[in-house]
Amino acid sequence: MFHGNVSLEIAEGLKTLRKRIEAAKIPPSKLDETLNIATWNIREFGKKRRTQAAIHYIAEILGQFDLIGVVELRDNLSDLQRVLPILGPYWDVVYSDAVRDQGGNYERICYLFDTRAVVFNGLAAEPSPPRSKRGSEYLTDQSWWRSPYLASFKSGNFDFLAFTTHVRWGDTEAARLKEIESLAAWIGAKSKEKTAEDKDIIVMGDFNIPTRDSPMLKALLECGLKIPTALAKDEFGSNLARDKRYDQMLHFTQFTESFTNAGGVLDFYAGDHRPLFPADTYPDMDKDAFTYQLSDHLPLWMQINTDIDGQVLDALIQRKRQG
């Protein structure tokens, strides 16, 4: 991390933040063995210029992981460009275009990744809802307010697809459920494609699912997605109050042992924003204003195994014996 010659106030804030990060007990990743992946909704990132302190705090949080699917990156990329130099020269980014209407909220999705641990594998695309032929035209039956973003990556011997989305809040839960069902159908069909780039798919983002027993989560699981073991044990939420699980990480995988490691939520808020933004410098910084400096969502993360040589050989032997 390249924080440079920061002010005393930011340095003290970073020390506090690091203690909160330590409480999350995120294990270090190991080159060609494990990978730390996160999803984080950074509230309206780029809509309004953030303070220098917030930029350093965001970089410090992002730097705990190897690959992050970021939701709510706005059309203005200037704050993202302020974060990248702090992360350092090994970091790279790939991002979608903004959806330029109120439904899309002028948002992008991006993947930030440390190229020492994971590399971009060539595919980057915005999936579209399925179309059906009506007369001479091919039209969609369901609207996705914000385009998901799909990208391929490789870490060690593990190739995978990352699918990140931000589902509408909308006027009704019924409309949100319908969108999630459509997304689930698309993801399920992708996993069954004979020519799919990879069968290992990590699905993440802000699905605006309020509870673990919601029919919205059931719709995702019914398409074949699974909650990684580490996160299935995790009952707390990813909002600041930690009572809602709006954010999700799920997977299709050929090698189930890859997804049995650590996982959880990084709580940078810890019930009090003032140690990060002292009242004498930020007198108007209430909790709501704080969410526009860092976020109203906490990063959800998991660690996966990428050293899968043994599992690949086992699968090959099984196919040969069956053939």
mmCIF file of C-alpha atoms in Angstrom:
data_model
loop_
_atom_site.group_PDB
_atom_site.id
_atom_site.type_symbol
_atom_site.label_atom_id
_atom_site.label_comp_id
_atom_site.label_asym_id
_atom_site.label_seq_id
_atom_site.Cartn_x
_atom_site.Cartn_y
_atom_site.Cartn_z
ATOM 1 C CA MET A 1 0.000 0.000 0.000
ATOM 2 C CA PHE A 2 1.414 3.420 -0.992
ATOM 3 C CA HIS A 3 -0.231 5.902 1.389
ATOM 4 C CA GLY A 4 2.722 8.294 1.169
ATOM 5 C CA ASN A 5 3.198 11.331 3.376
ATOM 6 C CA VAL A 6 -0.347 11.570 4.725
ATOM 7 C CA SER A 7 -1.519 13.988 7.398
ATOM 8 C CA LEU A 8 -1.372 13.065 11.080
ATOM 9 C CA GLU A 9 -5.168 12.783 11.125
ATOM 10 C CA ILE A 10 -5.250 10.302 8.222
ATOM 11 C CA ALA A 11 -2.372 8.301 9.693
ATOM 12 C CA GLU A 12 -4.238 7.959 12.992
ATOM 13 C CA GLY A 13 -7.414 7.034 11.142
ATOM 14 C CA LEU A 14 -5.552 4.353 9.194
ATOM 15 C CA LYS A 15 -4.263 2.843 12.436
ATOM 16 C CA THR A 16 -7.825 2.650 13.771
ATOM 17 C CA LEU A 17 -9.055 1.186 10.501
ATOM 18 C CA ARG A 18 -6.342 -1.482 10.541
ATOM 19 C CA LYS A 19 -7.469 -2.613 13.980
ATOM 20 C CA ARG A 20 -11.004 -3.001 12.615
ATOM 21 C CA ILE A 21 -9.628 -4.914 9.639
ATOM 22 C CA GLU A 22 -7.700 -7.222 11.969
ATOM 23 C CA ALA A 23 -10.961 -8.036 13.748
ATOM 24 C CA ALA A 24 -12.292 -9.520 10.495
ATOM 25 C CA LYS A 25 -9.550 -12.198 10.678
ATOM 26 C CA ILE A 26 -8.932 -12.269 6.945
ATOM 27 C CA PRO A 27 -6.212 -14.866 6.337
ATOM 28 C CA PRO A 28 -3.392 -13.810 4.007
ATOM 29 C CA SER A 29 -3.602 -15.269 0.531
ATOM 30 C CA LYS A 30 -0.758 -17.446 -0.763
ATOM 31 C CA LEU A 31 0.514 -17.185 -4.320
ATOM 32 C CA ASP A 32 -0.837 -20.031 -6.487
ATOM 33 C CA GLU A 33 -2.575 -21.548 -3.442
ATOM 34 C CA THR A 34 -5.364 -19.282 -2.201
ATOM 35 C CA LEU A 35 -7.215 -16.182 -3.343
ATOM 36 C CA ASN A 36 -9.181 -13.603 -1.336
ATOM 37 C CA ILE A 37 -12.276 -12.386 -3.197
ATOM 38 C CA ALA A 38 -14.725 -9.707 -2.066
ATOM 39 C CA THR A 39 -17.796 -7.844 -3.218
ATOM 40 C CA TRP A 40 -18.389 -4.296 -2.024
ATOM 41 C CA ASN A 41 -21.068 -1.730 -2.762
ATOM 42 C CA ILE A 42 -19.162 1.561 -2.387
ATOM 43 C CA ARG A 43 -22.001 4.036 -2.113
ATOM 44 C CA GLU A 44 -22.267 6.274 -5.208
ATOM 45 C CA PHE A 45 -18.528 6.003 -5.773
ATOM 46 C CA GLY A 46 -17.600 8.910 -8.017
ATOM 47 C CA LYS A 47 -20.834 10.910 -7.853
ATOM 48 C CA LYS A 48 -19.343 13.464 -5.453
ATOM 49 C CA ARG A 49 -15.633 13.884 -4.791
ATOM 50 C CA ARG A 50 -14.627 12.161 -1.546
ATOM 51 C CA THR A 51 -12.268 13.514 1.075
ATOM 52 C CA GLN A 52 -8.609 12.537 0.923
ATOM 53 C CA ALA A 53 -9.096 10.529 4.126
ATOM 54 C CA ALA A 54 -11.907 8.508 2.564
ATOM 55 C CA ILE A 55 -9.795 7.705 -0.497
ATOM 56 C CA HIS A 56 -7.020 6.328 1.706
ATOM 57 C CA TYR A 57 -9.489 4.330 3.814
ATOM 58 C CA ILE A 58 -11.173 2.850 0.728
ATOM 59 C CA ALA A 59 -7.778 1.867 -0.707
ATOM 60 C CA GLU A 60 -6.766 0.258 2.598
ATOM 61 C CA ILE A 61 -9.956 -1.821 2.642
ATOM 62 C CA LEU A 62 -9.681 -2.863 -1.008
ATOM 63 C CA GLY A 63 -6.057 -3.836 -0.508
ATOM 64 C CA GLN A 64 -7.027 -6.615 1.905
ATOM 65 C CA PHE A 65 -8.261 -8.675 -1.034
ATOM 66 C CA ASP A 66 -6.903 -9.943 -4.354
ATOM 67 C CA LEU A 67 -10.047 -9.429 -6.444
ATOM 68 C CA ILE A 68 -13.005 -7.173 -5.645
ATOM 69 C CA GLY A 69 -16.266 -6.808 -7.541
ATOM 70 C CA VAL A 70 -17.223 -3.173 -6.894
ATOM 71 C CA VAL A 71 -20.856 -2.083 -7.169
ATOM 72 C CA GLU A 72 -22.121 1.505 -7.525
ATOM 73 C CA LEU A 73 -19.069 2.854 -9.304
ATOM 74 C CA ARG A 74 -20.495 5.895 -11.078
ATOM 75 C CA ASP A 75 -19.863 7.267 -14.578
ATOM 76 C CA ASN A 76 -17.250 9.679 -13.167
ATOM 77 C CA LEU A 77 -14.074 7.626 -12.608
ATOM 78 C CA SER A 78 -11.974 10.342 -10.973
ATOM 79 C CA ASP A 79 -12.165 8.910 -7.422
ATOM 80 C CA LEU A 80 -11.293 5.442 -8.715
ATOM 81 C CA GLN A 81 -8.232 6.985 -10.344
ATOM 82 C CA ARG A 82 -7.267 8.475 -6.960
ATOM 83 C CA VAL A 83 -7.464 5.042 -5.304
ATOM 84 C CA LEU A 84 -5.375 3.082 -7.824
ATOM 85 C CA PRO A 85 -1.990 4.777 -7.125
ATOM 86 C CA ILE A 86 -2.399 4.035 -3.408
ATOM 87 C CA LEU A 87 -3.021 0.363 -4.155
ATOM 88 C CA GLY A 88 0.216 0.311 -6.117
ATOM 89 C CA PRO A 89 1.598 -0.569 -9.564
ATOM 90 C CA TYR A 90 0.544 -4.233 -9.533
ATOM 91 C CA TRP A 91 -3.140 -3.409 -9.380
ATOM 92 C CA ASP A 92 -5.376 -3.256 -12.433
ATOM 93 C CA VAL A 93 -9.040 -2.676 -13.171
ATOM 94 C CA VAL A 94 -11.659 -3.618 -15.747
ATOM 95 C CA TYR A 95 -15.070 -1.942 -15.676
ATOM 96 C CA SER A 96 -18.361 -1.708 -17.516
ATOM 97 C CA ASP A 97 -19.939 1.331 -19.117
ATOM 98 C CA ALA A 98 -22.422 3.432 -17.170
ATOM 99 C CA VAL A 99 -26.157 2.910 -17.628
ATOM 100 C CA ARG A 100 -27.214 6.465 -18.362
ATOM 101 C CA ASP A 101 -30.733 6.702 -16.974
ATOM 102 C CA GLN A 102 -32.388 6.846 -13.570
ATOM 103 C CA GLY A 103 -33.065 3.106 -13.494
ATOM 104 C CA GLY A 104 -29.389 2.417 -14.117
ATOM 105 C CA ASN A 105 -28.434 5.241 -11.739
ATOM 106 C CA TYR A 106 -25.453 6.077 -13.988
ATOM 107 C CA GLU A 107 -23.660 3.128 -12.418
ATOM 108 C CA ARG A 108 -20.859 0.868 -13.555
ATOM 109 C CA ILE A 109 -19.507 -2.364 -12.114
ATOM 110 C CA CYS A 110 -15.764 -2.883 -11.891
ATOM 111 C CA TYR A 111 -13.272 -5.548 -10.932
ATOM 112 C CA LEU A 112 -10.161 -4.397 -9.113
ATOM 113 C CA PHE A 113 -7.434 -7.024 -8.883
ATOM 114 C CA ASP A 114 -3.851 -7.546 -7.815
ATOM 115 C CA THR A 115 -2.071 -8.956 -10.883
ATOM 116 C CA ARG A 116 0.459 -10.759 -8.682
ATOM 117 C CA ALA A 117 -2.365 -13.018 -7.485
ATOM 118 C CA VAL A 118 -4.932 -13.066 -10.288
ATOM 119 C CA VAL A 119 -4.908 -12.161 -13.985
ATOM 120 C CA PHE A 120 -7.663 -11.068 -16.341
ATOM 121 C CA ASN A 121 -8.345 -13.951 -18.724
ATOM 122 C CA GLY A 122 -9.850 -12.136 -21.726
ATOM 123 C CA LEU A 123 -13.645 -12.100 -21.368
ATOM 124 C CA ALA A 124 -15.461 -8.980 -20.211
ATOM 125 C CA ALA A 125 -19.128 -8.546 -21.093
ATOM 126 C CA GLU A 126 -22.443 -7.097 -19.970
ATOM 127 C CA PRO A 127 -25.008 -9.911 -20.063
ATOM 128 C CA SER A 128 -28.430 -9.058 -21.478
ATOM 129 C CA PRO A 129 -31.851 -10.503 -20.609
ATOM 130 C CA PRO A 130 -32.932 -13.408 -22.838
ATOM 131 C CA ARG A 131 -34.759 -12.401 -26.016
ATOM 132 C CA SER A 132 -37.639 -13.996 -27.877
ATOM 133 C CA LYS A 133 -38.746 -13.424 -31.449
ATOM 134 C CA ARG A 134 -41.825 -11.258 -31.890
ATOM 135 C CA GLY A 135 -42.637 -10.743 -35.495
ATOM 136 C CA SER A 136 -39.395 -9.702 -37.148
ATOM 137 C CA GLU A 137 -37.777 -8.443 -33.912
ATOM 138 C CA TYR A 138 -35.984 -10.082 -30.975
ATOM 139 C CA LEU A 139 -37.160 -8.498 -27.738
ATOM 140 C CA THR A 140 -36.599 -9.062 -24.018
ATOM 141 C CA ASP A 141 -39.366 -10.065 -21.649
ATOM 142 C CA GLN A 142 -37.679 -8.760 -18.474
ATOM 143 C CA SER A 143 -35.836 -5.544 -17.731
ATOM 144 C CA TRP A 144 -32.616 -5.544 -15.721
ATOM 145 C CA TRP A 145 -32.335 -2.007 -14.409
ATOM 146 C CA ARG A 146 -28.547 -2.212 -14.142
ATOM 147 C CA SER A 147 -26.411 -4.367 -16.402
ATOM 148 C CA PRO A 148 -24.491 -7.159 -14.661
ATOM 149 C CA TYR A 149 -20.815 -7.507 -15.520
ATOM 150 C CA LEU A 150 -19.124 -10.802 -16.361
ATOM 151 C CA ALA A 151 -15.353 -11.285 -16.561
ATOM 152 C CA SER A 152 -12.939 -14.221 -16.704
ATOM 153 C CA PHE A 153 -9.928 -14.576 -14.413
ATOM 154 C CA LYS A 154 -7.181 -17.050 -13.603
ATOM 155 C CA SER A 155 -5.336 -17.611 -10.345
ATOM 156 C CA GLY A 156 -2.805 -20.407 -10.155
ATOM 157 C CA ASN A 157 -4.419 -23.324 -11.973
ATOM 158 C CA PHE A 158 -7.913 -22.087 -11.211
ATOM 159 C CA ASP A 159 -9.858 -20.431 -14.053
ATOM 160 C CA PHE A 160 -13.224 -18.912 -13.223
ATOM 161 C CA LEU A 161 -15.900 -16.449 -14.286
ATOM 162 C CA ALA A 162 -16.954 -13.606 -12.009
ATOM 163 C CA PHE A 163 -20.532 -12.341 -12.365
ATOM 164 C CA THR A 164 -21.363 -9.186 -10.404
ATOM 165 C CA THR A 165 -24.674 -7.354 -10.348
ATOM 166 C CA HIS A 166 -26.660 -4.679 -8.540
ATOM 167 C CA VAL A 167 -30.326 -5.628 -8.460
ATOM 168 C CA ARG A 168 -32.978 -2.920 -8.376
ATOM 169 C CA TRP A 169 -34.548 -1.825 -5.123
ATOM 170 C CA GLY A 170 -37.665 -0.744 -7.006
ATOM 171 C CA ASP A 171 -41.184 -0.046 -5.810
ATOM 172 C CA THR A 172 -42.098 -3.618 -4.845
ATOM 173 C CA GLU A 173 -40.367 -6.797 -3.736
ATOM 174 C CA ALA A 174 -42.371 -8.654 -6.388
ATOM 175 C CA ALA A 175 -40.658 -6.695 -9.166
ATOM 176 C CA ARG A 176 -37.270 -7.281 -7.532
ATOM 177 C CA LEU A 177 -37.996 -11.007 -7.263
ATOM 178 C CA LYS A 178 -38.909 -11.151 -10.947
ATOM 179 C CA GLU A 179 -35.592 -9.528 -11.882
ATOM 180 C CA ILE A 180 -33.646 -11.940 -9.661
ATOM 181 C CA GLU A 181 -35.478 -14.921 -11.177
ATOM 182 C CA SER A 182 -34.505 -13.703 -14.635
ATOM 183 C CA LEU A 183 -30.877 -13.246 -13.595
ATOM 184 C CA ALA A 184 -30.858 -16.711 -12.027
ATOM 185 C CA ALA A 185 -32.227 -18.238 -15.226
ATOM 186 C CA TRP A 186 -29.467 -16.544 -17.246
ATOM 187 C CA ILE A 187 -26.747 -17.717 -14.843
ATOM 188 C CA GLY A 188 -28.135 -21.255 -14.792
ATOM 189 C CA ALA A 189 -28.198 -21.391 -18.588
ATOM 190 C CA LYS A 190 -24.626 -20.042 -18.729
ATOM 191 C CA SER A 191 -23.405 -22.811 -16.450
ATOM 192 C CA LYS A 192 -24.833 -25.419 -18.819
ATOM 193 C CA GLU A 193 -23.357 -24.035 -22.048
ATOM 194 C CA LYS A 194 -21.146 -26.598 -23.781
ATOM 195 C CA THR A 195 -18.904 -23.806 -25.038
ATOM 196 C CA ALA A 196 -18.887 -21.805 -21.791
ATOM 197 C CA GLU A 197 -15.543 -20.177 -21.031
ATOM 198 C CA ASP A 198 -15.515 -21.945 -17.659
ATOM 199 C CA LYS A 199 -17.871 -23.942 -15.472
ATOM 200 C CA ASP A 200 -16.624 -22.334 -12.260
ATOM 201 C CA ILE A 201 -18.731 -19.200 -11.784
ATOM 202 C CA ILE A 202 -18.630 -16.878 -8.782
ATOM 203 C CA VAL A 203 -21.810 -14.795 -8.499
ATOM 204 C CA MET A 204 -21.707 -11.751 -6.257
ATOM 205 C CA GLY A 205 -22.957 -8.225 -5.709
ATOM 206 C CA ASP A 206 -25.810 -6.313 -4.124
ATOM 207 C CA PHE A 207 -28.974 -8.319 -4.691
ATOM 208 C CA ASN A 208 -31.053 -6.270 -2.223
ATOM 209 C CA ILE A 209 -32.146 -9.510 -0.559
ATOM 210 C CA PRO A 210 -33.329 -8.562 2.954
ATOM 211 C CA THR A 211 -33.158 -11.944 4.727
ATOM 212 C CA ARG A 212 -31.678 -15.407 4.317
ATOM 213 C CA ASP A 213 -35.157 -16.971 4.150
ATOM 214 C CA SER A 214 -36.347 -14.634 1.386
ATOM 215 C CA PRO A 215 -37.829 -16.168 -1.802
ATOM 216 C CA MET A 216 -35.280 -13.989 -3.634
ATOM 217 C CA LEU A 217 -32.400 -16.027 -2.249
ATOM 218 C CA LYS A 218 -34.351 -19.219 -2.889
ATOM 219 C CA ALA A 219 -34.639 -18.209 -6.568
ATOM 220 C CA LEU A 220 -30.849 -17.956 -6.820
ATOM 221 C CA LEU A 221 -30.302 -21.310 -5.139
ATOM 222 C CA GLU A 222 -32.901 -23.051 -7.304
ATOM 223 C CA CYS A 223 -30.820 -22.413 -10.423
ATOM 224 C CA GLY A 224 -28.043 -24.518 -8.913
ATOM 225 C CA LEU A 225 -25.982 -21.856 -7.184
ATOM 226 C CA LYS A 226 -24.582 -22.686 -3.758
ATOM 227 C CA ILE A 227 -23.569 -20.572 -0.785
ATOM 228 C CA PRO A 228 -19.901 -21.251 0.045
ATOM 229 C CA THR A 229 -19.556 -23.216 3.274
ATOM 230 C CA ALA A 230 -17.792 -20.406 5.115
ATOM 231 C CA LEU A 231 -20.542 -17.912 4.280
ATOM 232 C CA ALA A 232 -23.379 -20.341 4.954
ATOM 233 C CA LYS A 233 -22.279 -20.256 8.586
ATOM 234 C CA ASP A 234 -22.315 -16.476 8.621
ATOM 235 C CA GLU A 235 -25.614 -15.120 9.908
ATOM 236 C CA PHE A 236 -24.786 -11.432 10.256
ATOM 237 C CA GLY A 237 -25.487 -8.885 7.555
ATOM 238 C CA SER A 238 -23.438 -6.640 5.309
ATOM 239 C CA ASN A 239 -25.186 -3.351 6.094
ATOM 240 C CA LEU A 240 -23.762 -1.104 8.819
ATOM 241 C CA ALA A 241 -26.326 -2.371 11.338
ATOM 242 C CA ARG A 242 -25.362 -5.915 10.283
ATOM 243 C CA ASP A 243 -28.962 -7.092 10.254
ATOM 244 C CA LYS A 244 -29.552 -7.334 6.469
ATOM 245 C CA ARG A 245 -27.825 -9.591 3.966
ATOM 246 C CA TYR A 246 -28.315 -7.458 0.851
ATOM 247 C CA ASP A 247 -24.959 -8.581 -0.535
ATOM 248 C CA GLN A 248 -24.341 -12.141 -1.655
ATOM 249 C CA MET A 249 -21.533 -14.423 -2.832
ATOM 250 C CA LEU A 250 -22.533 -17.731 -4.425
ATOM 251 C CA HIS A 251 -20.951 -20.203 -6.828
ATOM 252 C CA PHE A 252 -21.171 -22.930 -9.409
ATOM 253 C CA THR A 253 -18.035 -24.995 -9.168
ATOM 254 C CA GLN A 254 -16.481 -28.168 -10.516
ATOM 255 C CA PHE A 255 -14.257 -28.411 -7.455
ATOM 256 C CA THR A 256 -16.294 -27.942 -4.284
ATOM 257 C CA GLU A 257 -13.229 -28.061 -2.055
ATOM 258 C CA SER A 258 -12.188 -24.708 -3.500
ATOM 259 C CA PHE A 259 -14.915 -22.930 -1.538
ATOM 260 C CA THR A 260 -14.589 -24.265 1.988
ATOM 261 C CA ASN A 261 -12.171 -21.726 3.434
ATOM 262 C CA ALA A 262 -12.665 -18.591 5.485
ATOM 263 C CA GLY A 263 -15.231 -15.897 4.752
ATOM 264 C CA GLY A 264 -17.190 -13.115 6.378
ATOM 265 C CA VAL A 265 -17.750 -9.376 6.548
ATOM 266 C CA LEU A 266 -15.147 -6.645 7.053
ATOM 267 C CA ASP A 267 -16.726 -4.185 9.497
ATOM 268 C CA PHE A 268 -14.926 -0.867 8.960
ATOM 269 C CA TYR A 269 -17.726 0.977 10.799
ATOM 270 C CA ALA A 270 -17.698 -0.933 14.111
ATOM 271 C CA GLY A 271 -20.581 1.157 15.447
ATOM 272 C CA ASP A 272 -18.742 4.499 15.371
ATOM 273 C CA HIS A 273 -17.476 6.592 12.463
ATOM 274 C CA ARG A 274 -15.885 9.321 14.594
ATOM 275 C CA PRO A 275 -12.450 7.672 15.081
ATOM 276 C CA LEU A 276 -12.074 7.820 11.295
ATOM 277 C CA PHE A 277 -13.551 11.310 10.871
ATOM 278 C CA PRO A 278 -12.923 13.320 14.098
ATOM 279 C CA ALA A 279 -15.531 15.915 15.045
ATOM 280 C CA ASP A 280 -13.026 18.774 15.277
ATOM 281 C CA THR A 281 -12.168 18.351 11.585
ATOM 282 C CA TYR A 282 -15.515 17.045 10.309
ATOM 283 C CA PRO A 283 -18.173 18.699 12.533
ATOM 284 C CA ASP A 284 -20.998 17.914 10.106
ATOM 285 C CA MET A 285 -20.042 14.277 9.551
ATOM 286 C CA ASP A 286 -23.033 12.368 10.891
ATOM 287 C CA LYS A 287 -23.605 8.676 10.141
ATOM 288 C CA ASP A 288 -25.473 9.370 6.906
ATOM 289 C CA ALA A 289 -22.715 11.644 5.600
ATOM 290 C CA PHE A 290 -20.193 8.952 6.571
ATOM 291 C CA THR A 291 -21.921 6.473 4.252
ATOM 292 C CA TYR A 292 -21.159 8.788 1.320
ATOM 293 C CA GLN A 293 -17.493 8.866 2.344
ATOM 294 C CA LEU A 294 -17.003 5.118 2.847
ATOM 295 C CA SER A 295 -20.298 3.285 2.309
ATOM 296 C CA ASP A 296 -23.544 2.005 3.787
ATOM 297 C CA HIS A 297 -22.437 -1.527 2.856
ATOM 298 C CA LEU A 298 -19.622 -3.625 4.304
ATOM 299 C CA PRO A 299 -17.421 -5.811 2.077
ATOM 300 C CA LEU A 300 -18.435 -9.469 1.965
ATOM 301 C CA TRP A 301 -15.468 -11.775 1.331
ATOM 302 C CA MET A 302 -14.289 -15.350 1.046
ATOM 303 C CA GLN A 303 -11.018 -17.172 0.496
ATOM 304 C CA ILE A 304 -10.814 -19.934 -2.095
ATOM 305 C CA ASN A 305 -8.266 -22.627 -2.885
ATOM 306 C CA THR A 306 -6.610 -22.175 -6.278
ATOM 307 C CA ASP A 307 -4.148 -25.080 -6.032
ATOM 308 C CA ILE A 308 -6.425 -27.651 -7.648
ATOM 309 C CA ASP A 309 -3.911 -29.944 -9.383
ATOM 310 C CA GLY A 310 -4.960 -32.938 -7.283
ATOM 311 C CA GLN A 311 -8.657 -32.371 -7.928
ATOM 312 C CA VAL A 312 -8.042 -31.963 -11.669
ATOM 313 C CA LEU A 313 -6.137 -35.264 -11.769
ATOM 314 C CA ASP A 314 -8.883 -37.030 -9.791
ATOM 315 C CA ALA A 315 -11.500 -35.754 -12.253
ATOM 316 C CA LEU A 316 -9.358 -36.880 -15.213
ATOM 317 C CA ILE A 317 -8.887 -40.377 -13.729
ATOM 318 C CA GLN A 318 -12.625 -40.688 -13.089
ATOM 319 C CA ARG A 319 -13.458 -39.723 -16.683
ATOM 320 C CA LYS A 320 -10.886 -42.182 -18.060
ATOM 321 C CA ARG A 321 -12.272 -45.028 -15.947
ATOM 322 C CA GLN A 322 -15.846 -44.243 -16.969
ATOM 323 C CA GLY A 323 -14.820 -43.983 -20.642
#
